[in-house]
PDB file of C-alpha atoms in Angstrom:
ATOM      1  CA  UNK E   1      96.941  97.175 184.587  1.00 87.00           C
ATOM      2  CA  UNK E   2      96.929  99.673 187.176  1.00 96.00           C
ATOM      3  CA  UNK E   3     100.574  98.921 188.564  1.00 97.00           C
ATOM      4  CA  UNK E   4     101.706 100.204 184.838  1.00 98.00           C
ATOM      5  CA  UNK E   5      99.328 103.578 185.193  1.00 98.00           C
ATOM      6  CA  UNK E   6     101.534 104.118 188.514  1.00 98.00           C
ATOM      7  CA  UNK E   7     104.729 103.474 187.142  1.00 98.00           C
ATOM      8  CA  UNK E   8     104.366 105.932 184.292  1.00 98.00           C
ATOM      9  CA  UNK E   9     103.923 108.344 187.516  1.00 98.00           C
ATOM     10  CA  UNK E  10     107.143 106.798 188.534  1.00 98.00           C
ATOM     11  CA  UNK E  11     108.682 107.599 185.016  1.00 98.00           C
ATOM     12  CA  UNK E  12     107.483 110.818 185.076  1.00 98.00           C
ATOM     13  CA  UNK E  13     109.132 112.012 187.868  1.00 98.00           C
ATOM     14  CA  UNK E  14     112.438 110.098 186.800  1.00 98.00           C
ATOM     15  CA  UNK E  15     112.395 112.621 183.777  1.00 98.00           C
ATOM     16  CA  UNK E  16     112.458 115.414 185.970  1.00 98.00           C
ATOM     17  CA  UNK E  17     115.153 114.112 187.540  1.00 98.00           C
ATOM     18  CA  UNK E  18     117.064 113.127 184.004  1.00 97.00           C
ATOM     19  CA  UNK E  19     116.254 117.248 182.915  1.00 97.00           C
ATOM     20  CA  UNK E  20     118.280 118.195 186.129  1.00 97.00           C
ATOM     21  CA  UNK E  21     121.210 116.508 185.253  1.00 96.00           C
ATOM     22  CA  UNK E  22     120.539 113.375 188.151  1.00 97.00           C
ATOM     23  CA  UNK E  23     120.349 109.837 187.942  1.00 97.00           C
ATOM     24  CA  UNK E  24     116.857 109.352 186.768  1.00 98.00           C
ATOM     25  CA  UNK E  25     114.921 107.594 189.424  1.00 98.00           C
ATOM     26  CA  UNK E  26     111.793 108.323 190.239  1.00 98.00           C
ATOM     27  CA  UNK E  27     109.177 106.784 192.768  1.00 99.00           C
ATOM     28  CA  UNK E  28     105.670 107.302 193.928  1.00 98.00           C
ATOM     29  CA  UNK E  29     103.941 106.321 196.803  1.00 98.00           C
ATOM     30  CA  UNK E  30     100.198 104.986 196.401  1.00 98.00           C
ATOM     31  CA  UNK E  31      97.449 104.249 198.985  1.00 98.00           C
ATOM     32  CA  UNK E  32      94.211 103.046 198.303  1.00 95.00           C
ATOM     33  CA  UNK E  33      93.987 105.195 194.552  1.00 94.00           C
ATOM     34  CA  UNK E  34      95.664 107.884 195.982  1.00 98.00           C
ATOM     35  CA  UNK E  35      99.040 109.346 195.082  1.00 98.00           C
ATOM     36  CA  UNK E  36     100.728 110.680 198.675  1.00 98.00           C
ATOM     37  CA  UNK E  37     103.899 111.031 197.630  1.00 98.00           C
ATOM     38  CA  UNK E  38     106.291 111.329 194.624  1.00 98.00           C
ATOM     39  CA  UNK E  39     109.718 112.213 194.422  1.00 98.00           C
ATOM     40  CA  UNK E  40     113.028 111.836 191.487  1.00 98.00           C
ATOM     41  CA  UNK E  41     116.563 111.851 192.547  1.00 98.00           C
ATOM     42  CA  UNK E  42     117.870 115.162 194.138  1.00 98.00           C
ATOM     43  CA  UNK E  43     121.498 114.066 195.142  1.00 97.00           C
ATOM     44  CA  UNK E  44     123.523 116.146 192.472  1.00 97.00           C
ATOM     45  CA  UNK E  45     120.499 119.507 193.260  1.00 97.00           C
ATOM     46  CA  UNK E  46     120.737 119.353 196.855  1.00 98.00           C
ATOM     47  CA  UNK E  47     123.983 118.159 197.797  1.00 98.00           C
ATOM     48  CA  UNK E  48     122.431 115.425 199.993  1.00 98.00           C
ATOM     49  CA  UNK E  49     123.470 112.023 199.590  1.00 97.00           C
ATOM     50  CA  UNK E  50     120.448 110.451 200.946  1.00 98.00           C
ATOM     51  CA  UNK E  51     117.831 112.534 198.687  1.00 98.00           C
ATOM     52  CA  UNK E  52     117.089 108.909 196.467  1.00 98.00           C
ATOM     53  CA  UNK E  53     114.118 109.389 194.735  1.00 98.00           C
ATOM     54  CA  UNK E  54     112.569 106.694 197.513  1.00 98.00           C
ATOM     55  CA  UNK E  55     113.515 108.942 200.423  1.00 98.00           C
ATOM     56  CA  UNK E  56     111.823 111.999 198.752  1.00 98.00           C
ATOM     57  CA  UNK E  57     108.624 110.331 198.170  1.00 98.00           C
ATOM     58  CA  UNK E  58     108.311 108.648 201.744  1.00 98.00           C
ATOM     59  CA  UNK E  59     108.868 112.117 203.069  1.00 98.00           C
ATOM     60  CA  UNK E  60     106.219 113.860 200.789  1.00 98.00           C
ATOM     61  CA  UNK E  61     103.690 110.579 202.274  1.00 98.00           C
ATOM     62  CA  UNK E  62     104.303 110.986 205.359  1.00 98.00           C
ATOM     63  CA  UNK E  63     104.315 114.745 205.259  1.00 98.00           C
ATOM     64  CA  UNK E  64     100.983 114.018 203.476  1.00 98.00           C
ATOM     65  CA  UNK E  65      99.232 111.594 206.082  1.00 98.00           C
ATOM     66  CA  UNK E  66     101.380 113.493 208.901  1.00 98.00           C
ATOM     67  CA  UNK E  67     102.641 110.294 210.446  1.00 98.00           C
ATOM     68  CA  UNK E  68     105.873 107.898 209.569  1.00 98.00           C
ATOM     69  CA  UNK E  69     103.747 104.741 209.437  1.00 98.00           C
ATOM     70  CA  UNK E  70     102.938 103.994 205.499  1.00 98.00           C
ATOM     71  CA  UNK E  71     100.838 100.887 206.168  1.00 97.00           C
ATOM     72  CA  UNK E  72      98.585  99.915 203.588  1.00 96.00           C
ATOM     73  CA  UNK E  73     100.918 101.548 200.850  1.00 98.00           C
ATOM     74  CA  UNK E  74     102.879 100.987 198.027  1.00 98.00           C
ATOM     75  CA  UNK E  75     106.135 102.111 196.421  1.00 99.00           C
ATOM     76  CA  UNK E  76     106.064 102.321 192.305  1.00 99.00           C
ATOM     77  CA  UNK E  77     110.455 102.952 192.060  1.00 99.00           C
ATOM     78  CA  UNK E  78     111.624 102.630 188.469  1.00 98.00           C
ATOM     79  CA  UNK E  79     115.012 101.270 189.322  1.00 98.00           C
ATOM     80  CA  UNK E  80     115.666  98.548 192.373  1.00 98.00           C
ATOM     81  CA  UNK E  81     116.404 100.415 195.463  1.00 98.00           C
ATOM     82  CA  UNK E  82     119.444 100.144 197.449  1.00 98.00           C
ATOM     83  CA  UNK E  83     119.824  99.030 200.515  1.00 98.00           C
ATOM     84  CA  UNK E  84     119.710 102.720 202.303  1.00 98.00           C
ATOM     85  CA  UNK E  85     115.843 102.994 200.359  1.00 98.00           C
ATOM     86  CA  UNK E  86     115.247  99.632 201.335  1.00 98.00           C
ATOM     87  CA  UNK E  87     115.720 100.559 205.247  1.00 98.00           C
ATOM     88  CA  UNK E  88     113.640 103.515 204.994  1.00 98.00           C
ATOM     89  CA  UNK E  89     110.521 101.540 203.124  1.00 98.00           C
ATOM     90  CA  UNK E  90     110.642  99.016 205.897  1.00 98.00           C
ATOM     91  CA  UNK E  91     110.949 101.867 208.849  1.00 98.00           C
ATOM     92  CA  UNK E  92     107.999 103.030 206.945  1.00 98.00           C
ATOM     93  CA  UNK E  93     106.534  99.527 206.978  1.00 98.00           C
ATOM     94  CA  UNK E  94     105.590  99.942 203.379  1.00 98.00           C
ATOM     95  CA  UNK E  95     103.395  97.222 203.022  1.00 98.00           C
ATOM     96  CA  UNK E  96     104.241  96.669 198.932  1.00 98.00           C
ATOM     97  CA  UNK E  97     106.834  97.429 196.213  1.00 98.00           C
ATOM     98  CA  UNK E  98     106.764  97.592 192.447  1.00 98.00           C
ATOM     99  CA  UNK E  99     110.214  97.678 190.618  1.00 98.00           C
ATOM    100  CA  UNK E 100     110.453  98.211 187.278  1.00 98.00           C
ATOM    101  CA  UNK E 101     113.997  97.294 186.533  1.00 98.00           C
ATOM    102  CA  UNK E 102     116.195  95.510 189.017  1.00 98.00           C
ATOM    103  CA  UNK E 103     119.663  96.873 189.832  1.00 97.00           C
ATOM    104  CA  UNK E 104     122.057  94.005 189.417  1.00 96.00           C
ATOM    105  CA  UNK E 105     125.258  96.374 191.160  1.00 95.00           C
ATOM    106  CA  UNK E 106     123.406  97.907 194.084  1.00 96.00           C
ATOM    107  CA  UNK E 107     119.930  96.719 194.072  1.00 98.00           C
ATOM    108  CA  UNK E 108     119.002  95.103 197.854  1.00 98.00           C
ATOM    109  CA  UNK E 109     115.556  94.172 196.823  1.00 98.00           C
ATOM    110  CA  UNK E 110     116.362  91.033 195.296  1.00 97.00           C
ATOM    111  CA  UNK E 111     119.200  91.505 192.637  1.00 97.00           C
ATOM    112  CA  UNK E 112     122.053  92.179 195.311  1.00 98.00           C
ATOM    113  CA  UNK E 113     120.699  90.841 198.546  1.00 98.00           C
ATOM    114  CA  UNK E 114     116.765  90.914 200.186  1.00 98.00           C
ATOM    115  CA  UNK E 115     117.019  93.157 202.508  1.00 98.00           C
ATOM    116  CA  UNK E 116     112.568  93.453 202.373  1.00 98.00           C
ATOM    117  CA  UNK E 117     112.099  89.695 203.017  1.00 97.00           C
ATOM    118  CA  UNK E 118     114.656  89.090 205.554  1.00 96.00           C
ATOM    119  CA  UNK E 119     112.829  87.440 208.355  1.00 95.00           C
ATOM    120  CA  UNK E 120     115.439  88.810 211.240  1.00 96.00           C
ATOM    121  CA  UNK E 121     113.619  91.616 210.942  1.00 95.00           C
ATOM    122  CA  UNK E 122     110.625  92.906 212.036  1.00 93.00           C
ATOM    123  CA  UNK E 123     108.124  94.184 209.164  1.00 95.00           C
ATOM    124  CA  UNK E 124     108.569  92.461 205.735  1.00 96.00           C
ATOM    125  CA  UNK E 125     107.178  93.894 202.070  1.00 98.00           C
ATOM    126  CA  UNK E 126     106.198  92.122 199.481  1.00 98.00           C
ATOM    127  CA  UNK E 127     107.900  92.933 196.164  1.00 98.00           C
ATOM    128  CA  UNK E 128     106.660  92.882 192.745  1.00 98.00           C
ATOM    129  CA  UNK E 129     109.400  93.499 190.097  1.00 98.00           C
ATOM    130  CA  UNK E 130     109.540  94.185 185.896  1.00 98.00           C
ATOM    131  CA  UNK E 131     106.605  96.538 185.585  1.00 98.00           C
ATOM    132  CA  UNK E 132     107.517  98.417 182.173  1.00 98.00           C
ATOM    133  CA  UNK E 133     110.864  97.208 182.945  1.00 98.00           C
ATOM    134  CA  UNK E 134     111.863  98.288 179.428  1.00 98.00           C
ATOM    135  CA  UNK E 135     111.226 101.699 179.686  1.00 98.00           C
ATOM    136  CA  UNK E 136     112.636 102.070 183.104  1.00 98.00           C
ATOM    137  CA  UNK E 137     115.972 100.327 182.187  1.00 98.00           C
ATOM    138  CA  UNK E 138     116.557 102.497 178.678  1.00 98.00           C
ATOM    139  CA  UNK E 139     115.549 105.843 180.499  1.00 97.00           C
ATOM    140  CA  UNK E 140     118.592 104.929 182.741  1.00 96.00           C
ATOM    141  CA  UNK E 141     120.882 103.589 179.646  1.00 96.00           C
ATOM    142  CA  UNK E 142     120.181 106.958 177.809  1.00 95.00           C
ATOM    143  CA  UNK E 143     120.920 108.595 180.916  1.00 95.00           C
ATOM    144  CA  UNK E 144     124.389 106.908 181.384  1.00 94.00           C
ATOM    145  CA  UNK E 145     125.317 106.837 177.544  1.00 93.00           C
ATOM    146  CA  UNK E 146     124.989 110.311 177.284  1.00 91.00           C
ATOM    147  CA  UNK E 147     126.866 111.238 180.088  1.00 87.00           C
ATOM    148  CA  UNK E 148     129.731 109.757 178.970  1.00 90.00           C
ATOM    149  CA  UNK E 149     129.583 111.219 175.585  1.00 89.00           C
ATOM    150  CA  UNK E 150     130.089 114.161 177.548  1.00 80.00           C
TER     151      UNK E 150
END
């Protein structure tokens, strides 16, 4: 299935992020077969609150395409995003989204609140959630577990 040979790309770059000591999210951005953009979690590295793993990799696509408008794309994020990612992939008018784990405490693509298939505004996305949602929910539950150990 080729939205699981993506979201091992995803995982991937959520590791990186788990070896620097941040939340382990990562995300990719796909279109056609092409990888545009990838990016992990950089809040802790950078001292930027908005450097999501989402926000990194619509930066690297659009850096990649040179233009903000992601049509025809899609979004492989191992964890739900939150409502900040969710504004950016609809500015970017993202056309799809693969989840593999939803985020039942800040997720706004369905766990929270919808902020992708809210009709009041003006570009939706389609979502498609639970790709190797096991894997994407332990890498965060190792993540977590261990922290507080420490």
């Amino acid at each position: 299935m080729v939205e699981e040979i993506y979201m091992r790309l995803a995982l991937e770059e959520a590791d990186k992020a788990y070896s620097k000591g941040e939340v382990p999210i990562g995300a990719i951005v796909v279109q056609g077969d092409r990888v545009i953009g990838s990016g992990h979690n950089l809040r802790e590295c950078s001292k930027d609150s908005t450097a999501h793993a989402e926000i990194v990799a619509i930066r690297n696509a659009c850096n990649t395409i040179g233009g903000w408008r992601l049509t025809e794309s899609t979004l492989y994020v191992t964890i739900e995003p939150c409502p900040m990612c969710a504004g950016a992939i609809l500015q970017s008018r993202i056309k799809k989204v693969v989840i593999g784990a939803m985020d039942s405490k800040g997720g706004a693509c369905g766990s929270v609140v919808n902020l992708l298939n809210n009709n009041g505004f003006n570009h939706q996305t389609e979502i498609q959630s639970g790709v190797l949602e096991e894997m994407c929910a332990d890498k965060m539950k190792s993540f977590f577990k261990e922290l507080r150990s420490k």
